[in-house]
XYZ file of C-alpha atoms in Angstrom:
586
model
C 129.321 6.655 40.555
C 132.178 4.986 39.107
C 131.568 1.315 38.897
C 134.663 -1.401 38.535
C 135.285 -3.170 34.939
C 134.600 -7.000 34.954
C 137.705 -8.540 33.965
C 136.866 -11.883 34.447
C 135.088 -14.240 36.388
C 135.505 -17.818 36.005
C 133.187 -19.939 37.777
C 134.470 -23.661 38.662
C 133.020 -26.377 41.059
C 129.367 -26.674 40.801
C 127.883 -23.992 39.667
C 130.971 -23.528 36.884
C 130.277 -27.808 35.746
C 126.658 -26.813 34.706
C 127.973 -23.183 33.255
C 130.579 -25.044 31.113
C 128.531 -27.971 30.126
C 125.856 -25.698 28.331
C 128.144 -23.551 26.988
C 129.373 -26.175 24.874
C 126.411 -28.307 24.600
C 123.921 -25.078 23.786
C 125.720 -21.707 23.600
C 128.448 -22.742 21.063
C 126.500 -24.740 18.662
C 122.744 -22.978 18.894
C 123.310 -20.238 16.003
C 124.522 -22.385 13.401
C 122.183 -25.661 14.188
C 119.238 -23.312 14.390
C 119.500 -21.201 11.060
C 116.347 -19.756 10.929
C 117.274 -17.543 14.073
C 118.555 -15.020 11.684
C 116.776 -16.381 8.041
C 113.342 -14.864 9.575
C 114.778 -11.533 8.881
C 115.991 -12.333 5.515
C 112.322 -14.238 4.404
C 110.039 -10.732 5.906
C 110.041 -9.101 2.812
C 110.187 -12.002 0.143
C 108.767 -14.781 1.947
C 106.726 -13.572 4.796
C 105.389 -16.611 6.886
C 101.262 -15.455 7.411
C 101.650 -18.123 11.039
C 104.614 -15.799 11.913
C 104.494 -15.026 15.832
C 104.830 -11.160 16.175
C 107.452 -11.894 18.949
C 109.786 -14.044 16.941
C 112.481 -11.801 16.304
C 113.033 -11.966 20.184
C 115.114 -15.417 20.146
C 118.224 -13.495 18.171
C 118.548 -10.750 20.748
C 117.822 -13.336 23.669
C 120.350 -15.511 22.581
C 123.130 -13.650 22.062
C 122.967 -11.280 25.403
C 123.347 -14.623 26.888
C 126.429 -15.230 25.401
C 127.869 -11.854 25.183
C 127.160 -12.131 29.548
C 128.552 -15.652 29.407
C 131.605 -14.365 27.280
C 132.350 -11.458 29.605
C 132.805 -13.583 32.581
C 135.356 -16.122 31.087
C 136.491 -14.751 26.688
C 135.708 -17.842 25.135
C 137.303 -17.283 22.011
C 134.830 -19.894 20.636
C 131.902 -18.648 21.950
C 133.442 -14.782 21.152
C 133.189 -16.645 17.296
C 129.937 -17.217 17.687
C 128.685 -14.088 18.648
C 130.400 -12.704 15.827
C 128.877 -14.855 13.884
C 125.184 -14.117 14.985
C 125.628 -10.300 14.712
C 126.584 -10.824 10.930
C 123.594 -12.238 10.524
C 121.917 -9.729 12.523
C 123.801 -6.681 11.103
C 122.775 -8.156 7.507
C 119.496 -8.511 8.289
C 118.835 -5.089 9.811
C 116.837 -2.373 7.379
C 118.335 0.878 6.035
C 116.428 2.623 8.154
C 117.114 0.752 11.305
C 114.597 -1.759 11.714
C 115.243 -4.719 13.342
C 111.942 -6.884 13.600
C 109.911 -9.222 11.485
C 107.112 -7.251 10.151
C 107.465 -6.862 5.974
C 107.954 -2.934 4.478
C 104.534 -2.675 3.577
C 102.817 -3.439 7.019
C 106.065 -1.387 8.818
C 105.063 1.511 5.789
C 100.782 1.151 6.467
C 101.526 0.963 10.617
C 98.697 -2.006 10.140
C 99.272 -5.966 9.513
C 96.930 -7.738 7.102
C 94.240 -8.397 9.993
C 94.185 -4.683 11.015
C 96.455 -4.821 13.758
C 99.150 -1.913 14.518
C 102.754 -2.821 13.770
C 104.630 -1.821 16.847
C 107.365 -4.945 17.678
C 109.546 -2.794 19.983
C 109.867 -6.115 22.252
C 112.250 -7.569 19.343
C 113.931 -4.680 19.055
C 114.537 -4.507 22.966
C 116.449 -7.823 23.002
C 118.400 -7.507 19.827
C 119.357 -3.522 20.771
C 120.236 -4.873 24.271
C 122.606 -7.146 22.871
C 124.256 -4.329 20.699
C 124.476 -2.524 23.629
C 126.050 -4.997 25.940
C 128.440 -5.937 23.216
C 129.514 -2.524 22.595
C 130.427 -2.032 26.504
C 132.402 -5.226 26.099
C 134.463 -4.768 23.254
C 133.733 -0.879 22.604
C 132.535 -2.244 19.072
C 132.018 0.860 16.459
C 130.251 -1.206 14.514
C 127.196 -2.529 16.875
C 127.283 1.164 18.070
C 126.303 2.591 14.485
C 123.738 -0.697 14.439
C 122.264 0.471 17.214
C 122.221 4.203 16.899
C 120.462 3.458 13.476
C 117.698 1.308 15.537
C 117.528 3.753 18.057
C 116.840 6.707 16.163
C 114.608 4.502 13.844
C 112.241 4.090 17.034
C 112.359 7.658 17.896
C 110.941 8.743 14.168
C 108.473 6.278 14.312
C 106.668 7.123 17.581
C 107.481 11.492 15.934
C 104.869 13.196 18.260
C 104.109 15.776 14.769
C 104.948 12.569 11.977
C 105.192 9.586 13.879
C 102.745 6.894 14.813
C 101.273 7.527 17.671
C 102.142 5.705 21.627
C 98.422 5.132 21.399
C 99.011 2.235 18.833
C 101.195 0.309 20.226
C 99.955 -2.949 20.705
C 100.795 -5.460 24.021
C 102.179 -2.618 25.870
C 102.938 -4.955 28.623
C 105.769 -6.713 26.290
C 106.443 -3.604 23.945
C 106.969 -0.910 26.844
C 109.665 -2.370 27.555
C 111.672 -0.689 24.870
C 111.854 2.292 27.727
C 114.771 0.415 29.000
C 116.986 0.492 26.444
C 115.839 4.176 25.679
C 116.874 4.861 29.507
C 120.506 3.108 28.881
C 121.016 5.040 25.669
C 120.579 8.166 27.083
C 122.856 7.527 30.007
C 125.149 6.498 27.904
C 124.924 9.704 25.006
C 122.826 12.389 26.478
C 120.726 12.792 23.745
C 117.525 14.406 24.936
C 115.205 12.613 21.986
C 115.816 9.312 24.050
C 114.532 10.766 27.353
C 111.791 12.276 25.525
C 110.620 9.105 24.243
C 111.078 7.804 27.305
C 109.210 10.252 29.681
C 106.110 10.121 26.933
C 106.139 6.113 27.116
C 106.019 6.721 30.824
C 102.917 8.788 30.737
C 101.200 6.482 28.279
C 101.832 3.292 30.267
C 100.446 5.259 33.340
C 97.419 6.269 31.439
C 97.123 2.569 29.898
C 96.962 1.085 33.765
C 94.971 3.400 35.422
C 97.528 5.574 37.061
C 97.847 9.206 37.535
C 101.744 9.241 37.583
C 104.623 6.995 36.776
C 106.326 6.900 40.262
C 103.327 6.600 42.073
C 101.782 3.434 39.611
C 105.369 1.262 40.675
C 105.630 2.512 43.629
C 102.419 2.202 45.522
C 101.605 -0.985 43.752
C 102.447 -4.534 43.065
C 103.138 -5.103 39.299
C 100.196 -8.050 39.966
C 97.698 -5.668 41.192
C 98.261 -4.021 37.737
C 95.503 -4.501 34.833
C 98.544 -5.692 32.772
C 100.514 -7.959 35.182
C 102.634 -9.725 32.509
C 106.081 -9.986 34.018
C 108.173 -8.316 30.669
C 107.068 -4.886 32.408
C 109.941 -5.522 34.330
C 112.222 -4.319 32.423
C 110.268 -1.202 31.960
C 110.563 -1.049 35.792
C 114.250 -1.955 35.686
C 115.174 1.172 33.642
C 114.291 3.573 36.702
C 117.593 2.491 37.877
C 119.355 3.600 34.891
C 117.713 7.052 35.404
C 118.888 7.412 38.659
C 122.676 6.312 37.701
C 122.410 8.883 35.288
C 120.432 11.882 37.125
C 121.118 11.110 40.820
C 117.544 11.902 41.567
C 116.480 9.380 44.290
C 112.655 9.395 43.383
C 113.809 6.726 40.951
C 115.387 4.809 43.257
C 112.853 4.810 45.802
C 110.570 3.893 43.140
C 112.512 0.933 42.227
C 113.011 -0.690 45.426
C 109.412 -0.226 46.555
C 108.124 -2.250 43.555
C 111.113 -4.703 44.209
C 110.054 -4.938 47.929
C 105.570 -5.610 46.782
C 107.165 -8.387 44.060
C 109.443 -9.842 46.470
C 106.426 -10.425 49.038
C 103.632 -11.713 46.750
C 105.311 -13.477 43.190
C 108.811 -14.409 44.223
C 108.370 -18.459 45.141
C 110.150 -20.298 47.829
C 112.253 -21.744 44.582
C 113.691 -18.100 43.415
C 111.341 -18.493 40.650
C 108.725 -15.785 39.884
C 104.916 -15.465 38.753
C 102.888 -17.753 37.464
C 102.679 -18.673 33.407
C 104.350 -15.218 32.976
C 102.606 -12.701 34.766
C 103.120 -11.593 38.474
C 100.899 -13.208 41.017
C 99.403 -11.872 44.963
C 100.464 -14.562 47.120
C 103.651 -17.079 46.608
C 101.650 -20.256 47.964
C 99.355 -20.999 44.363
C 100.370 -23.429 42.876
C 102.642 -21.789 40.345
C 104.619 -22.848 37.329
C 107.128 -19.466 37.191
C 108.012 -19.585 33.604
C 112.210 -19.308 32.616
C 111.963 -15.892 30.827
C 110.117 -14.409 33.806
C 112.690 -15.784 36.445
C 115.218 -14.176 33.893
C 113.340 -10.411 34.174
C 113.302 -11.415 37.912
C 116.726 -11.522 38.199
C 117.449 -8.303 36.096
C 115.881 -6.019 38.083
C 117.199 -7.703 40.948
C 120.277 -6.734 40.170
C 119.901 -3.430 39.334
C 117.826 -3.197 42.764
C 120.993 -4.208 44.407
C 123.581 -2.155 42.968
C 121.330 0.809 43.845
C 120.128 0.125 47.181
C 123.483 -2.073 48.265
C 121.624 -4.236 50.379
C 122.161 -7.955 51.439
C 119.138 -8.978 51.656
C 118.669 -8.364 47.540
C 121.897 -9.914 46.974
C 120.611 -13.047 49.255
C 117.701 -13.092 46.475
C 119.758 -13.128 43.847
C 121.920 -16.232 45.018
C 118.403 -17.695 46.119
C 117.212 -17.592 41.990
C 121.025 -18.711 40.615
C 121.378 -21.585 43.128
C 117.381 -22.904 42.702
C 115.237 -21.884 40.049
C 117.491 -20.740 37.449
C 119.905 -23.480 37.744
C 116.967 -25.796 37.152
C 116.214 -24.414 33.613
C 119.579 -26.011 32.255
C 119.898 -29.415 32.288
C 123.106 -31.075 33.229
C 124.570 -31.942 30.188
C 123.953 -28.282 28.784
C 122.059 -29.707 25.977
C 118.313 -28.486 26.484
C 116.662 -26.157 28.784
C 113.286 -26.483 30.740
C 110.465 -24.037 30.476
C 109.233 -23.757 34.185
C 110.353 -24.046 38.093
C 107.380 -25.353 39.552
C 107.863 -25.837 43.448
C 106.685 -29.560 42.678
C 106.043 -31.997 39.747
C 108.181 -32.537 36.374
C 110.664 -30.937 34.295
C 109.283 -29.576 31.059
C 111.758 -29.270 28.285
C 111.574 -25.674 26.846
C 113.430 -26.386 23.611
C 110.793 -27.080 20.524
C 108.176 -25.019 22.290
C 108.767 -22.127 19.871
C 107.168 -21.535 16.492
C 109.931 -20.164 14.573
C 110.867 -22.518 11.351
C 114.211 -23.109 10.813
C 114.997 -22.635 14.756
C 113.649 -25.885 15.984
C 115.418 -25.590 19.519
C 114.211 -22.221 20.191
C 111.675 -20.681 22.200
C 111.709 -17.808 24.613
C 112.368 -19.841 27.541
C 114.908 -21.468 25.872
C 116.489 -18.876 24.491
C 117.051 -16.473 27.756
C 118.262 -19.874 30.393
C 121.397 -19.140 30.224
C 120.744 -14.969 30.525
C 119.456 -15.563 34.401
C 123.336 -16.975 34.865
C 125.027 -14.432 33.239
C 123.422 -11.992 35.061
C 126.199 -13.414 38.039
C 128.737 -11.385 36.183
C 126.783 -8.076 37.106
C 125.692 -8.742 40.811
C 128.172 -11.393 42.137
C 131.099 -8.665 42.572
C 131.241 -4.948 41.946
C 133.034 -1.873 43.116
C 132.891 1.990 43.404
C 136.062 3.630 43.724
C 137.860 1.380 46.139
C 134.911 -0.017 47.707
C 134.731 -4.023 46.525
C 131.669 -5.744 46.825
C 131.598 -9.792 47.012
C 128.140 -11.333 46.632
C 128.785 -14.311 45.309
C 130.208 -17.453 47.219
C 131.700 -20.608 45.032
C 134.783 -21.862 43.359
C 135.755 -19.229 41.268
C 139.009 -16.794 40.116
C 137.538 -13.290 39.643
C 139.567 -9.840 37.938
C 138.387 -6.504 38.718
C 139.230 -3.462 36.985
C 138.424 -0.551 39.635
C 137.867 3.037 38.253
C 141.768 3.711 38.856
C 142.590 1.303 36.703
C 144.388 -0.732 39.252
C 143.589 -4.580 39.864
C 141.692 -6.793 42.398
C 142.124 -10.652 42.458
C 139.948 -12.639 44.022
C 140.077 -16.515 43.865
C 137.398 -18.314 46.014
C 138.719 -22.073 46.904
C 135.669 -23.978 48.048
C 132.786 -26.352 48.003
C 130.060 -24.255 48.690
C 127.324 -24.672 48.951
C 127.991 -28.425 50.426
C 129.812 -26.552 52.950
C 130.515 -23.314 54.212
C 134.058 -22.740 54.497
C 135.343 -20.066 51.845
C 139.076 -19.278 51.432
C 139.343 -15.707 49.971
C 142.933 -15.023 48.601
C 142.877 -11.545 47.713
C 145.730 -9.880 45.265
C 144.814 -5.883 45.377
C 147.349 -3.454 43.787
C 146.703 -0.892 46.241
C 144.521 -1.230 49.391
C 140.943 -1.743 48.965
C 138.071 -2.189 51.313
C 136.145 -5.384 51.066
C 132.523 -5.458 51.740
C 131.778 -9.336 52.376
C 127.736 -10.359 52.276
C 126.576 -12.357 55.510
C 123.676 -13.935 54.318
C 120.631 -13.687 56.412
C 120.306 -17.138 57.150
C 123.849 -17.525 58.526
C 122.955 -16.994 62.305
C 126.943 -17.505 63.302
C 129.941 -16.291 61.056
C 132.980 -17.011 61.743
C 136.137 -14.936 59.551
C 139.535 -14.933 59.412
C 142.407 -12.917 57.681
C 145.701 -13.620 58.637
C 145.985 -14.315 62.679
C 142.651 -11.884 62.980
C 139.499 -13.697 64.300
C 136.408 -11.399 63.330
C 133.278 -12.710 65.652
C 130.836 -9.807 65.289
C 130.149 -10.412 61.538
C 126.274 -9.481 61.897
C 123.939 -11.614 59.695
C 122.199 -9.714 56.638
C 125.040 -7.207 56.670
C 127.985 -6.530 54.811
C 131.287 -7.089 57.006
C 133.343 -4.546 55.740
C 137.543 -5.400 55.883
C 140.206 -3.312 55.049
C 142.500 -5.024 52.614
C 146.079 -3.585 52.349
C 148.070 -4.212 48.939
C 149.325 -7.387 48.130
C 148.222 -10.726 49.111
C 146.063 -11.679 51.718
C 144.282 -14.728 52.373
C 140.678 -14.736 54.313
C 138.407 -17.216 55.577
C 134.852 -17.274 55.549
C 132.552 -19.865 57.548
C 128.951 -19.488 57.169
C 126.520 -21.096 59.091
C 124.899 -24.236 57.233
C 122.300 -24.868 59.873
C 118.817 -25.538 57.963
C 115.604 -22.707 58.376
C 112.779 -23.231 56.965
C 109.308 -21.403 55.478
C 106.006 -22.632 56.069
C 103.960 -23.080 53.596
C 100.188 -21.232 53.246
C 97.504 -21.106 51.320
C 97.350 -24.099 48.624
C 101.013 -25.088 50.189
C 99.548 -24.803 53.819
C 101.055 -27.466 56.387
C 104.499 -28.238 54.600
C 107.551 -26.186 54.921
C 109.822 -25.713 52.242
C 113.283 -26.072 53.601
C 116.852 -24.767 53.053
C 120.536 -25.521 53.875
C 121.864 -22.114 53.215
C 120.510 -21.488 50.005
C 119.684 -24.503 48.845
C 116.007 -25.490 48.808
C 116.235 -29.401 49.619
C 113.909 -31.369 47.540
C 112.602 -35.119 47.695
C 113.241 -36.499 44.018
C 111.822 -40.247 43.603
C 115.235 -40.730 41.597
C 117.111 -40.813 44.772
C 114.564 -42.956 46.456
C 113.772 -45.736 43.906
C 112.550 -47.835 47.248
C 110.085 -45.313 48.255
C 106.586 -46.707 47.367
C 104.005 -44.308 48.703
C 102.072 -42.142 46.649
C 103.018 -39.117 48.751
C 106.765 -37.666 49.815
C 107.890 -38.709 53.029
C 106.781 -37.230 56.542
C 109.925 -35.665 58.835
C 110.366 -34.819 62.185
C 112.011 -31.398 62.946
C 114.083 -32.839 65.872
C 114.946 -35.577 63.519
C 116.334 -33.440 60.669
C 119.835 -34.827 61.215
C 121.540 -34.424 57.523
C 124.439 -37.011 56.513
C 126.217 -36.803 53.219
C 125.509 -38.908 50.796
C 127.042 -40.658 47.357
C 125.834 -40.682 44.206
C 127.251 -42.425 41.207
C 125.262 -40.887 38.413
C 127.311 -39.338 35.914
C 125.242 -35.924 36.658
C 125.591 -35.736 40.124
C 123.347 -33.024 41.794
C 124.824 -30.108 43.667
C 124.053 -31.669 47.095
C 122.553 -35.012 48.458
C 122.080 -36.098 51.805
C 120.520 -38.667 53.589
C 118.117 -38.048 56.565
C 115.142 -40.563 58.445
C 112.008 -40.331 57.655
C 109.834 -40.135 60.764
C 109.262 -44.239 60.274
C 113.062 -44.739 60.490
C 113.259 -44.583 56.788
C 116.414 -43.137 54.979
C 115.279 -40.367 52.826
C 117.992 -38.951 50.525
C 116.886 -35.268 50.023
C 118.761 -33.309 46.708
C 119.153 -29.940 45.582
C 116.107 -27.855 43.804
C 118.080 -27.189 40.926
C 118.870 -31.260 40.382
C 115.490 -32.592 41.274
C 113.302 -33.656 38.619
C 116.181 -33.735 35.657
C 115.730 -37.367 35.215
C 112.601 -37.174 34.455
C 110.779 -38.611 37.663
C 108.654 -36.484 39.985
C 109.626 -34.190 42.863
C 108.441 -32.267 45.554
C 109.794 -29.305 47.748
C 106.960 -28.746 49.956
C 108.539 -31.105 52.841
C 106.127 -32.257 55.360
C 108.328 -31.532 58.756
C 106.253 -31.854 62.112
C 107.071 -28.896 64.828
C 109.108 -26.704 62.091
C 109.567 -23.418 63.480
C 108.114 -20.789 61.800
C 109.029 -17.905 59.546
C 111.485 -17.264 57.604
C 114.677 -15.089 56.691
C 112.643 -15.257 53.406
C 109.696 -13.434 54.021
């Protein structure tokens, strides 16, 4: 499978205001305000902190695959500096053997910290060897490729089956077994069989660790929250089944995949696009759940590897869910601070200062990985085999694809979406190309255009597939902005949660400064009449409209991802009487 080279893919209007604002406000300026991001490697072996958190090293690697994703999608040359930067420091801080973590020589020599514990901090190496490897696909870097062989093999002589430590030791398997995925992209990407090995023994071990009698079997007849360890990181262990089956075209791996995508999807995937609860995956999306930033981020990832295996609408329909809603909300509008979780109701809680690393005052995990859920656009919004162009992502934008014959697609979106659905598509192609264009479940009626064609039968939750000669041609996309809703169950029973495309519309006492009851308004569905509405804050949410309350009140009713970022309360449970039920969600 040959896939297309990302260019670039410059995001503008909405979406690209709140991308731009915290790469300038966070991205640019984190590494060099927040020293100790890289100084924790240099103090390990002369001035080891005893209140060090094992999982400290993770903020480096988190950090900079967000920018290298951010980077890809528009070459910052600033930002491009700063990643530079950081993998100085990192490259200078890594051992001559290949270690990247925090642990000091002599517990990383004795296997044991001071307490007795095993020394296994794979999960730190995981972020910072993904971010090697993402920067050496970007700029083909011989130098993060050596860093990262080095680390590699490092992990491989460590876990030795005849010298090594043994799998048995590693501690928090649930965070450190996720190592497997960067063992699975290493060995698609060199052959070399002591990765696999590694991998397939980690495999075994983590069955034996939950109960299972094989690997397949464990993720694919159940729900990573009917698991002993439930924590959400074993996503990524998850997500490297679809590396294996890039690599060895065996489709037990992608069954695999998209079975434990399909159990997540129905029980820890909130109406929000967030995930879990406090971390770990959850049976039913209708608790009362605070889905915590990093986890949305794993979310996301395997996502998007579930899509470009599967090539199904309904996963890319997820993934604009989770950008547009939950993982919007974890940056702020000015860029400068992130929040830590995406409850369905309540306040914003600022992630930034919630770490424990000295020196790095701004960092914690959450922190750290925001802006990795949006980067992750660069990998699912638009992709190709061969020919074959896939569009998944709707806004303002100007996107350059590289297809496999080295020949180039340009696509510039001009739009508002999502305050509306109309989408011009100008397409530049240097040969013909066939353009697969997502129809979002919840657009009932679609209505496109190309040239004097009029295309009616454009079938909801399907790709609409359009042959595209060379040149320039110009389409139009309208998608149907009707609202649907989702009842709510459970501890949410009674209220619906409701959408305008994919926008989860949320009451945010901000917009309402009249509205003196303790609870958010009551609606009526036949009442649900939405009418534009102006806002003169200088962050202006995505969308805001103004609709009667039941009473005759005027409600104004805002975007998820802009509720709450003024600090006042919100809700997204709506009480609407006589809303329909189900849901293109469910």
């Amino acid at each position: 499978m040959a896939l297309a080279v990302l260019q670039e893919m410059r995001l503008s209007g909405a979406m690209g205001d709140r991308l731009h604002a915290a790469v300038s406000q966070w991205l640019l300026p984190a590494p060099y305000a927040n020293p100790g991001l890289f100084d924790v490697y240099v103090r390990r072996d002369n001035d080891p902190d005893p209140a060090l958190s094992p999982r400290a090293g993770e903020y480096s690697g988190k950090y900079l695959i967000s920018a290298i994703l951010i980077f890809r999608m528009q070459r910052e040359p600033r930002l491009r500096a700063a990643i530079e930067y950081s993998l100085f420091k990192l490259y200078d801080a890594q051992s001559e053997d290949g270690y990247l973590g925090v642990f000091c020589e002599k517990e990383r020599m004795t296997g044991r910290t001071p307490s007795g514990a095993p020394v296994a901090d794979l999960w730190n190496h995981y972020y910072n060897m993904l971010a090697l490897y993402l920067w050496i696909k970007t700029t083909n870097s011989l130098q993060a490729m050596e860093r990262l062989t080095r680390a590699a093999n490092f992990i491989c002589e460590w876990f030795d089956p005849e010298k090594g430590h043994p799998l048995s030791d590693i501690a928090h398997p649930e965070l450190n077994f996720c190592i497997m995925h960067i063992l699975a992209l290493l060995y698609r990407a060199a052959g070399d069989e002591a990765y696999y090995d590694l991998w397939k023994r980690m495999s075994e071990e983590l069955t034996r660790i939950e109960g299972g009698e094989n690997f397949f079997e464990l993720f694919g007849d159940n729900a990573l929250s009917e698991l002993p360890k439930s924590d959400a990181t074993l996503l990524y262990t998850v997500e490297s089944l679809y590396t294996m089956h890039h690599y060895l075209h065996e489709e037990h791996y992608a069954r695999t995949l998209y079975a434990q995508y399909k159990r997540l999807r129905a029980a820890s995937r909130l109406p929000n696009g967030g995930f879990g609860n406090m971390g770990h995956a959850i049976r039913t999306p209708y608790i009362l759940a605070q889905p915590e930033t990093c986890s949305v981020t794993a979310w996301t990832a395997l996502c998007t590897d579930t899509l470009r295996a599967m090539r199904r609408v309904s996963i890319a329909d997820e993934l604009e869910l989770t950008a547009f809603n939950a993982a919007l909300s974890a940056l702020h509008p000015s860029g400068r601070y992130m929040h830590r979780y995406a409850p369905m109701s309540g306040l914003r809680r600022p992630a930034c200062g919630s770490g424990d690393l000295a020196g790095a005052p701004e960092f914690s995990c959450c922190s750290a990985e925001a802006m990795h859920t949006l980067g992750l656009i660069s990998q699912w919004g638009v992709f190709a085999d061969e020919d074959e162009v896939y569009l998944n992502y709707y806004g303002a934008s100007s996107i350059v694809l590289q297809l496999s014959s080295g020949r180039l697609v340009h696509i510039t979106q001009n739009t508002d979406y999502p305050l509306s659905g109309k989408v011009t598509l100008t397409v530049t192609a240097q040969r013909a190309v066939t353009l697969h264009l997502r129809i979002p479940r919840w657009s009932r009626d679609t209505l496109i255009t190309m040239e004097s064609a009029v295309f009616y039968d454009a079938e909801c939750g399907q790709y609409y597939t359009i042959h595209v000669p060379a040149g320039t041609v110009q389409l139009e996309l309208n998608l149907d902005m009707n609202l649907h809703y989702w009842e709510g169950e459970g501890d949410a029973v009674g209220p619906p949660a409701v959408y305008r495309g994919p926008i989860l519309l949320t009451f945010d006492r901000h917009y309402n400064p009249r509205w003196t009851e303790s609870l958010a308004p009551v609606f009526d569905y036949g009442g649900m009449h939405l009418e534009p509405a102006e806002c003169d804050d200088y962050y202006a949410p995505l969308v805001l409209f103004t609709v009667l309350a039941r009473d005759g009140t005027p409600i104004r009713l805002c975007d998820y991802a802009s509720a709450g970022q003024f600090g006042t309360q919100f809700e997204s449970w709506l009480t609407v009487r006589r809303a329909p039920r189900g849901s293109v969600w469910l």
